Amino acid sequence: MDPLQAHIRQHLETYLEDLKRLLRQPSVAATGEGVEACAALVAELFAQAGAQVEVLRAPGAAPLVVADFPGPGRTLLFYDHYDVQPPDPLEEWVTPPFEPTVRDGKLYARGAADNKGDLVSRLAAVRALVAVRGGLPCRVRFLVEGEEEIGSVHFERYVREHRDHLAADACIWEFGARDMKERLHLSAGVKGICYLELAIEATSRDLHSSLGAIVEGAAMKMVWALASLKDPQTGRVRVPGFYDRVRPPSPQELEAVRRLPFEEEDLKRLYGVERFIAGKTGADAQYDLYFMPTCTVCGLESGYRGPGSKTVLPRRARAKVDFRMVPDQDPEEIARLVQEHFAAQGFPEMQVQLLGGERAYRSPIDHPFVQLAARVAGEATGRQVLLQPTSAGTGPMYPLGTTLGIPIVSLGTSYWDARGHSPNEHIRLSDWEETIGLMARLLERFGEEAW
Amino acid sequence: MDPLQAHIRQHLETYLEDLKRLLRQPSVAATGEGVEACAALVAELFAQAGAQVEVLRAPGAAPLVVADFPGPGRTLLFYDHYDVQPPDPLEEWVTPPFEPTVRDGKLYARGAADNKGDLVSRLAAVRALVAVRGGLPCRVRFLVEGEEEIGSVHFERYVREHRDHLAADACIWEFGARDMKERLHLSAGVKGICYLELAIEATSRDLHSSLGAIVEGAAMKMVWALASLKDPQTGRVRVPGFYDRVRPPSPQELEAVRRLPFEEEDLKRLYGVERFIAGKTGADAQYDLYFMPTCTVCGLESGYRGPGSKTVLPRRARAKVDFRMVPDQDPEEIARLVQEHFAAQGFPEMQVQLLGGERAYRSPIDHPFVQLAARVAGEATGRQVLLQPTSAGTGPMYPLGTTLGIPIVSLGTSYWDARGHSPNEHIRLSDWEETIGLMARLLERFGEEAW
């Protein structure tokens, strides 16, 4: 066995103690519980490993931890976050969410997969390299934020204000999973998001539904307005201008997606659907998944929702709608277009509030760093690697990537059943050990290769 | 002062004690709380007043109280109910809902207006007539059910099984209000109702909303399905066959509605709307209110409804929809047509459950009894009387009217701000005294006039 791998195996319990310490510390961004204490603990873990640590602060924001490990030549940046999703429903956890527990080679705790496991695997790789090789092959910088689970509210501001301090040559992003066929997924980008809260008030109060002969209620108005957002046959968003800025995929991106497997029938079984939107199949559905923006009604509420019947003409209706966006769509512009669309459809009274907006980001998939990460991931793990030009999901890559002007690729420790955001979140310890080795190897190769 | 009126004024406190006793007894049909005890108390009040009382029972049903007062000639039937709406939200009551309290000449309690106040005013009229005139001018029968607030579930069965026992020549229905201009409303009919619970399940579980690129969620499907029910421009229901059985109003009904005032701007201010459905005004809007069926979304629920954002593609969506129906529409047929419509619109998976159905009923508005009731109401109160061919609301008139083959008209003790179904339900005691006198006068005239 390679001495580096041997060292990692030998010291796995030590690294695991770091991870368990971090997992025992709640850090729920949505409620603020433990966020300050967790930032302090992250800073302490890095300092103990020999990093120079700075904790950046902005008014009303969770602390941003920046940790630097010295090394020659170029700088590799790791983006991680120390905050986690709320742990509820608590009763569905087999062991308590903030008491990390190993069962059957798996480590259970809130944050194990998203994203404390990643964070500590990367720190462990640094520790192993320093111990075995006597130093790092490049400079390594960690950027660990505390608001990822609530839309990275202050992240862009931090990045812009500290751009010189954060400079790097490339970045490894926070997530990355092994799929049901044990292939390793890397993403060179993310979709953006425009998350809207909609509200409509139709009458001065709830009315008796017998008045429905002459007065229209809020529920029906909301239904008509929402129905107008998307064509049920084609799945196309009907908001004028919505697709105007959609940047078509590059030939390289298109080719990368064509190379990706798409196990259509498996997916349909998993999701419990008989067909995909607009009846699309194969390459067409796959194209939409990676390259097209979406429109999803995430929540809906009006009138009486208890058991049995209540004959009410509801005063108010509310809805939550998200649009996953592709480059170069702008969340604020989309919010405005939606508002204008509702007015044109006869619902000028619809209140549209932008709850969260992030832009999409894609690194050039043929960038030498992206290709290097994919190659090393395959060599270090022996796994088949699927390199996606973008994830279908969202993260704050845009402010970092555009401000620093660097390529970013996502690569991590998770797997298909890790249950991030859900009860019994966990990682497989074998994946975790594998990822530590993979990250150490990537740092070495990053130090060797130029572009 | 007329001796009958004088007697009523003198004994008002005694009658009020009966009403307070009844109001102190909870009788919530939705939960069953106090229903049996209230039926027993109603039977006791009637027996104490000299009636022959029978408490009818059917499996799983609330008791139906039938009380007979002897008298010559024809029989006048009163339909009332002893059950009430749930009292919550309790914190909005100034005094507790089941502790009847008089403030500023008003009697506050759950059921004061709907419909225990009516019930006891009618009993008081009988007591006054017996005391002053030495007997009743006609036979009087009370029919007091205990399930009106949950859709009179077993009422039709009771009526059919006991049709001979319930026989009468005419019926006074449970409600009737003084409007904001202190005019007295009578209704010779009610609309029917078809109340549906809709549910759709789109996927095997809640999914991450990034999958919205290829998988449609339940919320959007529900929205499309509901939007297809009604044309937003015209307000017309788009379910094929929905209007097939709509019976146009008779010339008499049409003329009666033309005579009714329609204070359009006052109503718009009260409801807080700028326009009625389809921009209708005046006689057109009034026609719809009385003669056209409705379609109202009463409740809507899907996905995430808490604060902030959650990016979920919801597995399930539910909705409650009511249709107010006119003669000769059939609730079961409407439910079937709606189900077929959803299937034709591309939502065959929509589950449609009929939570409650009642048919519309209209007595001939020119029937001598209906005309008599309206005339006596005006004479006895000095009020302007508005005789409507039908209420825009619903009640179980159909089974009673068709089974017994009698005219029915609604006339009661309530007023425009009585807050039935709401916190601080109350009646004005002056209205109540007036209604006792009116009912006594009506019984006398009913005994005198033939048709």
Short mmCIF file of N, CA and C in Angstrom, two decimals, chain A residues 191 193 195 197 202-205 207-216 219-220 223-224 226-227 230-232 262 269-273 275-277 285 288-289 292 294-314 318 320 322 324 355 392-393, chain B residues 191 193 195 197 202-205 207-216 219-220 223-224 226-227 230-232 262 269-273 275-277 285 288-289 292 294-314 318 320 322 324 355 392-393:
data_model
loop_
_atom_site.label_atom_id
_atom_site.label_comp_id
_atom_site.label_asym_id
_atom_site.label_seq_id
_atom_site.Cartn_x
_atom_site.Cartn_y
_atom_site.Cartn_z
N LYS A 191 -27.06 25.12 -11.23
CA LYS A 191 -28.13 26.00 -11.70
C LYS A 191 -28.33 27.12 -10.69
N ILE A 193 -31.23 29.98 -8.91
CA ILE A 193 -32.59 29.85 -8.40
C ILE A 193 -33.23 31.21 -8.23
N TYR A 195 -36.53 32.10 -6.04
CA TYR A 195 -37.57 31.52 -5.17
C TYR A 195 -38.54 32.62 -4.78
N GLU A 197 -42.24 34.03 -3.15
CA GLU A 197 -43.44 33.87 -2.32
C GLU A 197 -44.53 34.72 -2.96
N ALA A 202 -58.22 38.62 -2.09
CA ALA A 202 -59.31 38.88 -3.04
C ALA A 202 -60.44 39.69 -2.44
N THR A 203 -60.66 39.55 -1.14
CA THR A 203 -61.82 40.17 -0.50
C THR A 203 -61.40 40.73 0.86
N SER A 204 -62.31 41.49 1.48
CA SER A 204 -61.96 42.13 2.75
C SER A 204 -61.95 41.14 3.89
N ARG A 205 -62.58 39.98 3.71
CA ARG A 205 -62.59 38.93 4.74
C ARG A 205 -63.00 37.62 4.08
N LEU A 207 -65.50 34.98 3.09
CA LEU A 207 -66.94 35.14 2.85
C LEU A 207 -67.60 33.77 2.78
N HIS A 208 -68.93 33.77 2.94
CA HIS A 208 -69.73 32.56 2.78
C HIS A 208 -69.65 32.15 1.31
N SER A 209 -69.46 30.86 1.08
CA SER A 209 -69.22 30.45 -0.30
C SER A 209 -70.43 30.60 -1.20
N SER A 210 -71.60 30.86 -0.63
CA SER A 210 -72.76 31.10 -1.50
C SER A 210 -72.55 32.37 -2.34
N LEU A 211 -71.68 33.26 -1.87
CA LEU A 211 -71.37 34.48 -2.63
C LEU A 211 -70.50 34.20 -3.85
N GLY A 212 -70.04 32.94 -3.96
CA GLY A 212 -69.23 32.56 -5.12
C GLY A 212 -69.95 32.75 -6.44
N ALA A 213 -71.23 33.04 -6.39
CA ALA A 213 -71.96 33.34 -7.64
C ALA A 213 -71.55 34.68 -8.23
N ILE A 214 -71.13 35.59 -7.37
CA ILE A 214 -70.79 36.93 -7.89
C ILE A 214 -69.39 37.41 -7.49
N VAL A 215 -68.83 36.81 -6.43
CA VAL A 215 -67.51 37.26 -5.96
C VAL A 215 -66.49 36.14 -6.15
N GLU A 216 -65.34 36.46 -6.75
CA GLU A 216 -64.30 35.45 -6.92
C GLU A 216 -63.40 35.44 -5.70
N ALA A 219 -58.50 31.75 -3.62
CA ALA A 219 -57.96 30.43 -4.03
C ALA A 219 -58.06 30.26 -5.54
N MET A 220 -59.23 30.57 -6.09
CA MET A 220 -59.42 30.40 -7.54
C MET A 220 -58.51 31.36 -8.30
N VAL A 223 -55.06 29.97 -8.30
CA VAL A 223 -55.00 28.81 -9.19
C VAL A 223 -54.87 29.25 -10.65
N TRP A 224 -55.69 30.20 -11.05
CA TRP A 224 -55.61 30.68 -12.44
C TRP A 224 -54.24 31.31 -12.72
N LEU A 226 -51.33 30.79 -11.18
CA LEU A 226 -50.26 29.78 -11.21
C LEU A 226 -50.35 28.93 -12.46
N ALA A 227 -51.59 28.58 -12.84
CA ALA A 227 -51.76 27.73 -14.03
C ALA A 227 -51.20 28.41 -15.27
N LYS A 230 -47.13 28.01 -16.74
CA LYS A 230 -46.48 26.93 -17.48
C LYS A 230 -47.50 26.21 -18.34
N ASP A 231 -47.09 25.82 -19.52
CA ASP A 231 -47.97 25.09 -20.42
C ASP A 231 -48.01 23.61 -19.99
N PRO A 232 -49.22 23.10 -19.69
CA PRO A 232 -49.29 21.71 -19.20
C PRO A 232 -48.85 20.68 -20.24
N PHE A 262 -28.15 7.78 -18.58
CA PHE A 262 -29.45 8.30 -18.15
C PHE A 262 -30.37 7.10 -18.02
N ARG A 269 -39.06 4.72 -11.94
CA ARG A 269 -39.47 3.86 -10.82
C ARG A 269 -39.17 4.54 -9.50
N LEU A 270 -37.97 5.11 -9.39
CA LEU A 270 -37.56 5.76 -8.14
C LEU A 270 -38.49 6.93 -7.79
N TYR A 271 -38.84 7.72 -8.78
CA TYR A 271 -39.69 8.89 -8.52
C TYR A 271 -41.18 8.53 -8.48
N GLY A 272 -41.51 7.36 -8.99
CA GLY A 272 -42.92 6.96 -9.02
C GLY A 272 -43.73 7.67 -10.09
N VAL A 273 -43.11 7.91 -11.25
CA VAL A 273 -43.84 8.55 -12.34
C VAL A 273 -43.84 7.66 -13.58
N ARG A 275 -44.22 9.02 -16.72
CA ARG A 275 -43.60 9.76 -17.83
C ARG A 275 -42.97 11.02 -17.30
N PHE A 276 -42.00 11.52 -18.05
CA PHE A 276 -41.40 12.80 -17.71
C PHE A 276 -42.23 13.93 -18.33
N ILE A 277 -41.94 15.15 -17.94
CA ILE A 277 -42.67 16.31 -18.43
C ILE A 277 -42.69 16.35 -19.95
N ALA A 285 -35.07 14.55 -22.40
CA ALA A 285 -35.30 14.76 -20.96
C ALA A 285 -33.99 15.14 -20.29
N ASP A 288 -33.09 18.74 -20.77
CA ASP A 288 -33.85 19.64 -19.88
C ASP A 288 -33.27 19.63 -18.47
N LEU A 289 -32.94 18.44 -17.99
CA LEU A 289 -32.44 18.31 -16.62
C LEU A 289 -31.20 19.17 -16.40
N MET A 292 -32.01 23.33 -19.03
CA MET A 292 -33.20 24.17 -19.11
C MET A 292 -33.65 24.64 -17.73
N THR A 294 -36.42 25.69 -14.82
CA THR A 294 -37.64 25.01 -14.37
C THR A 294 -38.63 26.02 -13.78
N CYS A 295 -39.83 25.52 -13.51
CA CYS A 295 -40.83 26.28 -12.76
C CYS A 295 -41.59 25.26 -11.90
N THR A 296 -41.47 25.37 -10.59
CA THR A 296 -42.05 24.38 -9.68
C THR A 296 -42.88 25.07 -8.60
N VAL A 297 -44.12 24.62 -8.43
CA VAL A 297 -44.91 25.09 -7.29
C VAL A 297 -44.50 24.25 -6.08
N CYS A 298 -43.82 24.88 -5.12
CA CYS A 298 -43.28 24.16 -3.95
C CYS A 298 -44.27 24.16 -2.78
N GLY A 299 -45.20 25.10 -2.78
CA GLY A 299 -46.15 25.16 -1.67
C GLY A 299 -47.36 25.98 -2.05
N LEU A 300 -48.49 25.65 -1.39
CA LEU A 300 -49.78 26.18 -1.80
C LEU A 300 -50.69 26.17 -0.58
N GLU A 301 -51.39 27.27 -0.34
CA GLU A 301 -52.24 27.32 0.85
C GLU A 301 -53.35 28.35 0.68
N SER A 302 -54.57 27.90 0.93
CA SER A 302 -55.69 28.85 0.95
C SER A 302 -56.89 28.21 1.65
N GLY A 303 -57.67 29.04 2.34
CA GLY A 303 -58.96 28.61 2.87
C GLY A 303 -58.88 27.49 3.88
N TYR A 304 -59.89 26.62 3.84
CA TYR A 304 -60.04 25.56 4.85
C TYR A 304 -59.28 24.31 4.43
N ARG A 305 -58.47 23.79 5.36
CA ARG A 305 -57.65 22.63 5.02
C ARG A 305 -57.80 21.51 6.04
N GLY A 306 -58.78 21.64 6.96
CA GLY A 306 -59.01 20.61 7.96
C GLY A 306 -59.87 19.48 7.42
N PRO A 307 -60.28 18.59 8.31
CA PRO A 307 -61.13 17.47 7.87
C PRO A 307 -62.53 17.95 7.50
N GLY A 308 -63.19 17.22 6.62
CA GLY A 308 -64.57 17.54 6.25
C GLY A 308 -64.68 18.82 5.46
N SER A 309 -65.87 19.39 5.48
CA SER A 309 -66.14 20.51 4.59
C SER A 309 -66.37 21.80 5.36
N LYS A 310 -65.90 22.89 4.80
CA LYS A 310 -66.26 24.22 5.28
C LYS A 310 -66.52 25.05 4.04
N THR A 311 -67.68 25.69 4.01
CA THR A 311 -68.10 26.37 2.79
C THR A 311 -67.66 27.82 2.84
N VAL A 312 -66.38 28.02 2.53
CA VAL A 312 -65.80 29.36 2.66
C VAL A 312 -65.22 29.82 1.33
N LEU A 313 -65.40 31.10 1.07
CA LEU A 313 -64.80 31.76 -0.09
C LEU A 313 -63.57 32.47 0.48
N PRO A 314 -62.37 31.91 0.29
CA PRO A 314 -61.22 32.37 1.08
C PRO A 314 -60.74 33.77 0.67
N ARG A 318 -51.80 31.83 -0.67
CA ARG A 318 -50.35 31.99 -0.74
C ARG A 318 -49.75 30.83 -1.52
N LYS A 320 -45.67 29.22 -2.96
CA LYS A 320 -44.22 29.32 -3.09
C LYS A 320 -43.84 28.67 -4.41
N ASP A 322 -40.55 28.00 -7.17
CA ASP A 322 -39.14 28.19 -7.49
C ASP A 322 -38.86 27.96 -8.97
N ARG A 324 -35.54 27.13 -11.21
CA ARG A 324 -34.10 26.81 -11.30
C ARG A 324 -33.62 27.40 -12.61
N LEU A 355 -37.80 35.59 -2.31
CA LEU A 355 -37.26 35.08 -1.03
C LEU A 355 -35.79 34.72 -1.15
N ALA A 392 -28.10 19.80 -11.40
CA ALA A 392 -29.46 20.33 -11.55
C ALA A 392 -29.83 21.20 -10.36
N GLY A 393 -29.05 21.11 -9.29
CA GLY A 393 -29.31 21.88 -8.08
C GLY A 393 -28.53 23.19 -8.05
N LYS B 191 -80.47 26.98 -2.48
CA LYS B 191 -79.64 26.29 -3.47
C LYS B 191 -79.18 24.95 -2.91
N ILE B 193 -76.02 21.84 -2.95
CA ILE B 193 -74.56 21.89 -2.86
C ILE B 193 -73.97 20.55 -3.27
N TYR B 195 -70.20 19.23 -2.52
CA TYR B 195 -68.92 19.60 -1.88
C TYR B 195 -67.92 18.47 -2.11
N GLU B 197 -63.98 16.82 -2.13
CA GLU B 197 -62.58 16.80 -1.68
C GLU B 197 -61.77 16.20 -2.82
N ALA B 202 -48.61 12.79 -7.18
CA ALA B 202 -47.88 12.84 -8.45
C ALA B 202 -46.66 11.95 -8.46
N THR B 203 -46.04 11.75 -7.29
CA THR B 203 -44.78 11.02 -7.23
C THR B 203 -44.78 10.11 -6.01
N SER B 204 -43.76 9.25 -5.92
CA SER B 204 -43.72 8.28 -4.82
C SER B 204 -43.35 8.94 -3.50
N ARG B 205 -42.76 10.14 -3.54
CA ARG B 205 -42.38 10.87 -2.34
C ARG B 205 -42.13 12.34 -2.72
N LEU B 207 -39.96 15.25 -3.69
CA LEU B 207 -38.67 15.21 -4.39
C LEU B 207 -37.98 16.58 -4.29
N HIS B 208 -36.68 16.58 -4.54
CA HIS B 208 -35.92 17.83 -4.60
C HIS B 208 -36.42 18.62 -5.81
N SER B 209 -36.63 19.91 -5.62
CA SER B 209 -37.28 20.67 -6.70
C SER B 209 -36.40 20.82 -7.94
N SER B 210 -35.10 20.47 -7.85
CA SER B 210 -34.28 20.51 -9.06
C SER B 210 -34.78 19.50 -10.10
N LEU B 211 -35.51 18.49 -9.63
CA LEU B 211 -36.08 17.51 -10.56
C LEU B 211 -37.27 18.06 -11.33
N GLY B 212 -37.70 19.27 -10.97
CA GLY B 212 -38.80 19.91 -11.68
C GLY B 212 -38.53 20.11 -13.16
N ALA B 213 -37.30 19.88 -13.59
CA ALA B 213 -36.99 19.96 -15.02
C ALA B 213 -37.62 18.81 -15.80
N ILE B 214 -37.80 17.67 -15.12
CA ILE B 214 -38.33 16.51 -15.85
C ILE B 214 -39.56 15.89 -15.20
N VAL B 215 -39.76 16.16 -13.89
CA VAL B 215 -40.89 15.54 -13.18
C VAL B 215 -41.87 16.63 -12.75
N GLU B 216 -43.16 16.43 -13.04
CA GLU B 216 -44.16 17.41 -12.60
C GLU B 216 -44.66 17.05 -11.21
N ALA B 219 -48.55 19.83 -6.85
CA ALA B 219 -49.13 21.17 -6.71
C ALA B 219 -49.48 21.75 -8.07
N MET B 220 -48.55 21.65 -9.01
CA MET B 220 -48.79 22.20 -10.35
C MET B 220 -49.93 21.45 -11.03
N VAL B 223 -53.17 22.62 -9.61
CA VAL B 223 -53.45 23.98 -10.10
C VAL B 223 -54.03 23.93 -11.52
N TRP B 224 -53.41 23.17 -12.38
CA TRP B 224 -53.93 23.07 -13.75
C TRP B 224 -55.34 22.48 -13.76
N LEU B 226 -57.63 22.44 -11.35
CA LEU B 226 -58.61 23.38 -10.79
C LEU B 226 -58.87 24.55 -11.74
N ALA B 227 -57.80 25.04 -12.36
CA ALA B 227 -57.96 26.18 -13.27
C ALA B 227 -58.89 25.83 -14.42
N LYS B 230 -63.19 26.45 -14.43
CA LYS B 230 -63.99 27.65 -14.62
C LYS B 230 -63.26 28.62 -15.53
N ASP B 231 -63.97 29.29 -16.38
CA ASP B 231 -63.39 30.27 -17.28
C ASP B 231 -63.15 31.57 -16.51
N PRO B 232 -61.91 32.04 -16.46
CA PRO B 232 -61.63 33.24 -15.66
C PRO B 232 -62.31 34.50 -16.21
N PHE B 262 -80.90 45.68 -4.92
CA PHE B 262 -79.55 45.11 -5.07
C PHE B 262 -78.59 46.28 -4.92
N ARG B 269 -68.38 47.30 -1.41
CA ARG B 269 -67.61 47.84 -0.29
C ARG B 269 -67.52 46.82 0.84
N LEU B 270 -68.66 46.19 1.15
CA LEU B 270 -68.70 45.21 2.24
C LEU B 270 -67.76 44.03 1.98
N TYR B 271 -67.78 43.53 0.75
CA TYR B 271 -66.94 42.37 0.43
C TYR B 271 -65.50 42.77 0.11
N GLY B 272 -65.29 44.05 -0.16
CA GLY B 272 -63.95 44.49 -0.50
C GLY B 272 -63.54 44.13 -1.92
N VAL B 273 -64.47 44.18 -2.85
CA VAL B 273 -64.14 43.88 -4.25
C VAL B 273 -64.48 45.08 -5.14
N ARG B 275 -65.14 44.62 -8.49
CA ARG B 275 -66.08 44.18 -9.52
C ARG B 275 -66.58 42.79 -9.17
N PHE B 276 -67.76 42.47 -9.71
CA PHE B 276 -68.27 41.12 -9.55
C PHE B 276 -67.72 40.24 -10.66
N ILE B 277 -67.94 38.96 -10.54
CA ILE B 277 -67.44 37.99 -11.52
C ILE B 277 -67.89 38.37 -12.92
N ALA B 285 -75.81 40.45 -12.36
CA ALA B 285 -75.17 39.87 -11.17
C ALA B 285 -76.22 39.28 -10.24
N ASP B 288 -77.40 35.90 -11.37
CA ASP B 288 -76.44 34.83 -11.03
C ASP B 288 -76.55 34.44 -9.56
N LEU B 289 -76.67 35.45 -8.70
CA LEU B 289 -76.71 35.19 -7.26
C LEU B 289 -77.86 34.25 -6.90
N MET B 292 -78.07 31.00 -10.65
CA MET B 292 -77.02 30.25 -11.31
C MET B 292 -76.19 29.44 -10.32
N THR B 294 -72.70 27.74 -8.80
CA THR B 294 -71.37 28.32 -8.58
C THR B 294 -70.30 27.24 -8.61
N CYS B 295 -69.06 27.69 -8.59
CA CYS B 295 -67.91 26.80 -8.41
C CYS B 295 -66.88 27.58 -7.59
N THR B 296 -66.60 27.12 -6.39
CA THR B 296 -65.73 27.85 -5.47
C THR B 296 -64.65 26.93 -4.91
N VAL B 297 -63.39 27.37 -5.01
CA VAL B 297 -62.32 26.64 -4.33
C VAL B 297 -62.30 27.12 -2.88
N CYS B 298 -62.69 26.23 -1.96
CA CYS B 298 -62.81 26.58 -0.53
C CYS B 298 -61.52 26.32 0.23
N GLY B 299 -60.67 25.45 -0.29
CA GLY B 299 -59.44 25.12 0.42
C GLY B 299 -58.43 24.49 -0.52
N LEU B 300 -57.14 24.69 -0.16
CA LEU B 300 -56.05 24.33 -1.07
C LEU B 300 -54.82 24.06 -0.22
N GLU B 301 -54.12 22.97 -0.52
CA GLU B 301 -52.97 22.63 0.32
C GLU B 301 -52.00 21.73 -0.45
N SER B 302 -50.73 22.14 -0.46
CA SER B 302 -49.71 21.28 -1.03
C SER B 302 -48.33 21.76 -0.60
N GLY B 303 -47.42 20.80 -0.41
CA GLY B 303 -46.02 21.13 -0.20
C GLY B 303 -45.74 21.94 1.04
N TYR B 304 -44.74 22.83 0.92
CA TYR B 304 -44.25 23.58 2.07
C TYR B 304 -45.05 24.86 2.26
N ARG B 305 -45.53 25.09 3.49
CA ARG B 305 -46.36 26.27 3.75
C ARG B 305 -45.84 27.07 4.94
N GLY B 306 -44.64 26.74 5.44
CA GLY B 306 -44.07 27.47 6.57
C GLY B 306 -43.38 28.75 6.12
N PRO B 307 -42.70 29.39 7.05
CA PRO B 307 -41.98 30.62 6.69
C PRO B 307 -40.77 30.32 5.80
N GLY B 308 -40.37 31.29 4.99
CA GLY B 308 -39.17 31.14 4.16
C GLY B 308 -39.35 30.13 3.06
N SER B 309 -38.23 29.62 2.57
CA SER B 309 -38.29 28.79 1.38
C SER B 309 -37.89 27.36 1.66
N LYS B 310 -38.56 26.44 0.99
CA LYS B 310 -38.13 25.04 0.96
C LYS B 310 -38.29 24.59 -0.48
N THR B 311 -37.23 24.04 -1.03
CA THR B 311 -37.22 23.71 -2.46
C THR B 311 -37.69 22.28 -2.66
N VAL B 312 -39.01 22.11 -2.62
CA VAL B 312 -39.57 20.77 -2.68
C VAL B 312 -40.54 20.66 -3.84
N LEU B 313 -40.51 19.49 -4.48
CA LEU B 313 -41.47 19.15 -5.52
C LEU B 313 -42.50 18.27 -4.82
N PRO B 314 -43.67 18.80 -4.49
CA PRO B 314 -44.55 18.09 -3.55
C PRO B 314 -45.18 16.83 -4.14
N ARG B 318 -54.03 18.68 -2.14
CA ARG B 318 -55.44 18.47 -1.81
C ARG B 318 -56.20 19.78 -2.03
N LYS B 320 -60.46 21.54 -1.69
CA LYS B 320 -61.88 21.42 -1.41
C LYS B 320 -62.60 22.39 -2.34
N ASP B 322 -66.55 23.64 -3.68
CA ASP B 322 -68.01 23.48 -3.60
C ASP B 322 -68.71 24.09 -4.79
N ARG B 324 -72.50 25.37 -5.61
CA ARG B 324 -73.87 25.63 -5.17
C ARG B 324 -74.76 25.38 -6.38
N LEU B 355 -68.02 14.92 -0.41
CA LEU B 355 -68.12 15.04 1.06
C LEU B 355 -69.54 15.37 1.49
N ALA B 392 -79.28 32.19 -1.55
CA ALA B 392 -78.07 31.77 -2.26
C ALA B 392 -77.38 30.63 -1.52
N GLY B 393 -77.78 30.41 -0.27
CA GLY B 393 -77.21 29.34 0.55
C GLY B 393 -78.00 28.05 0.46
#
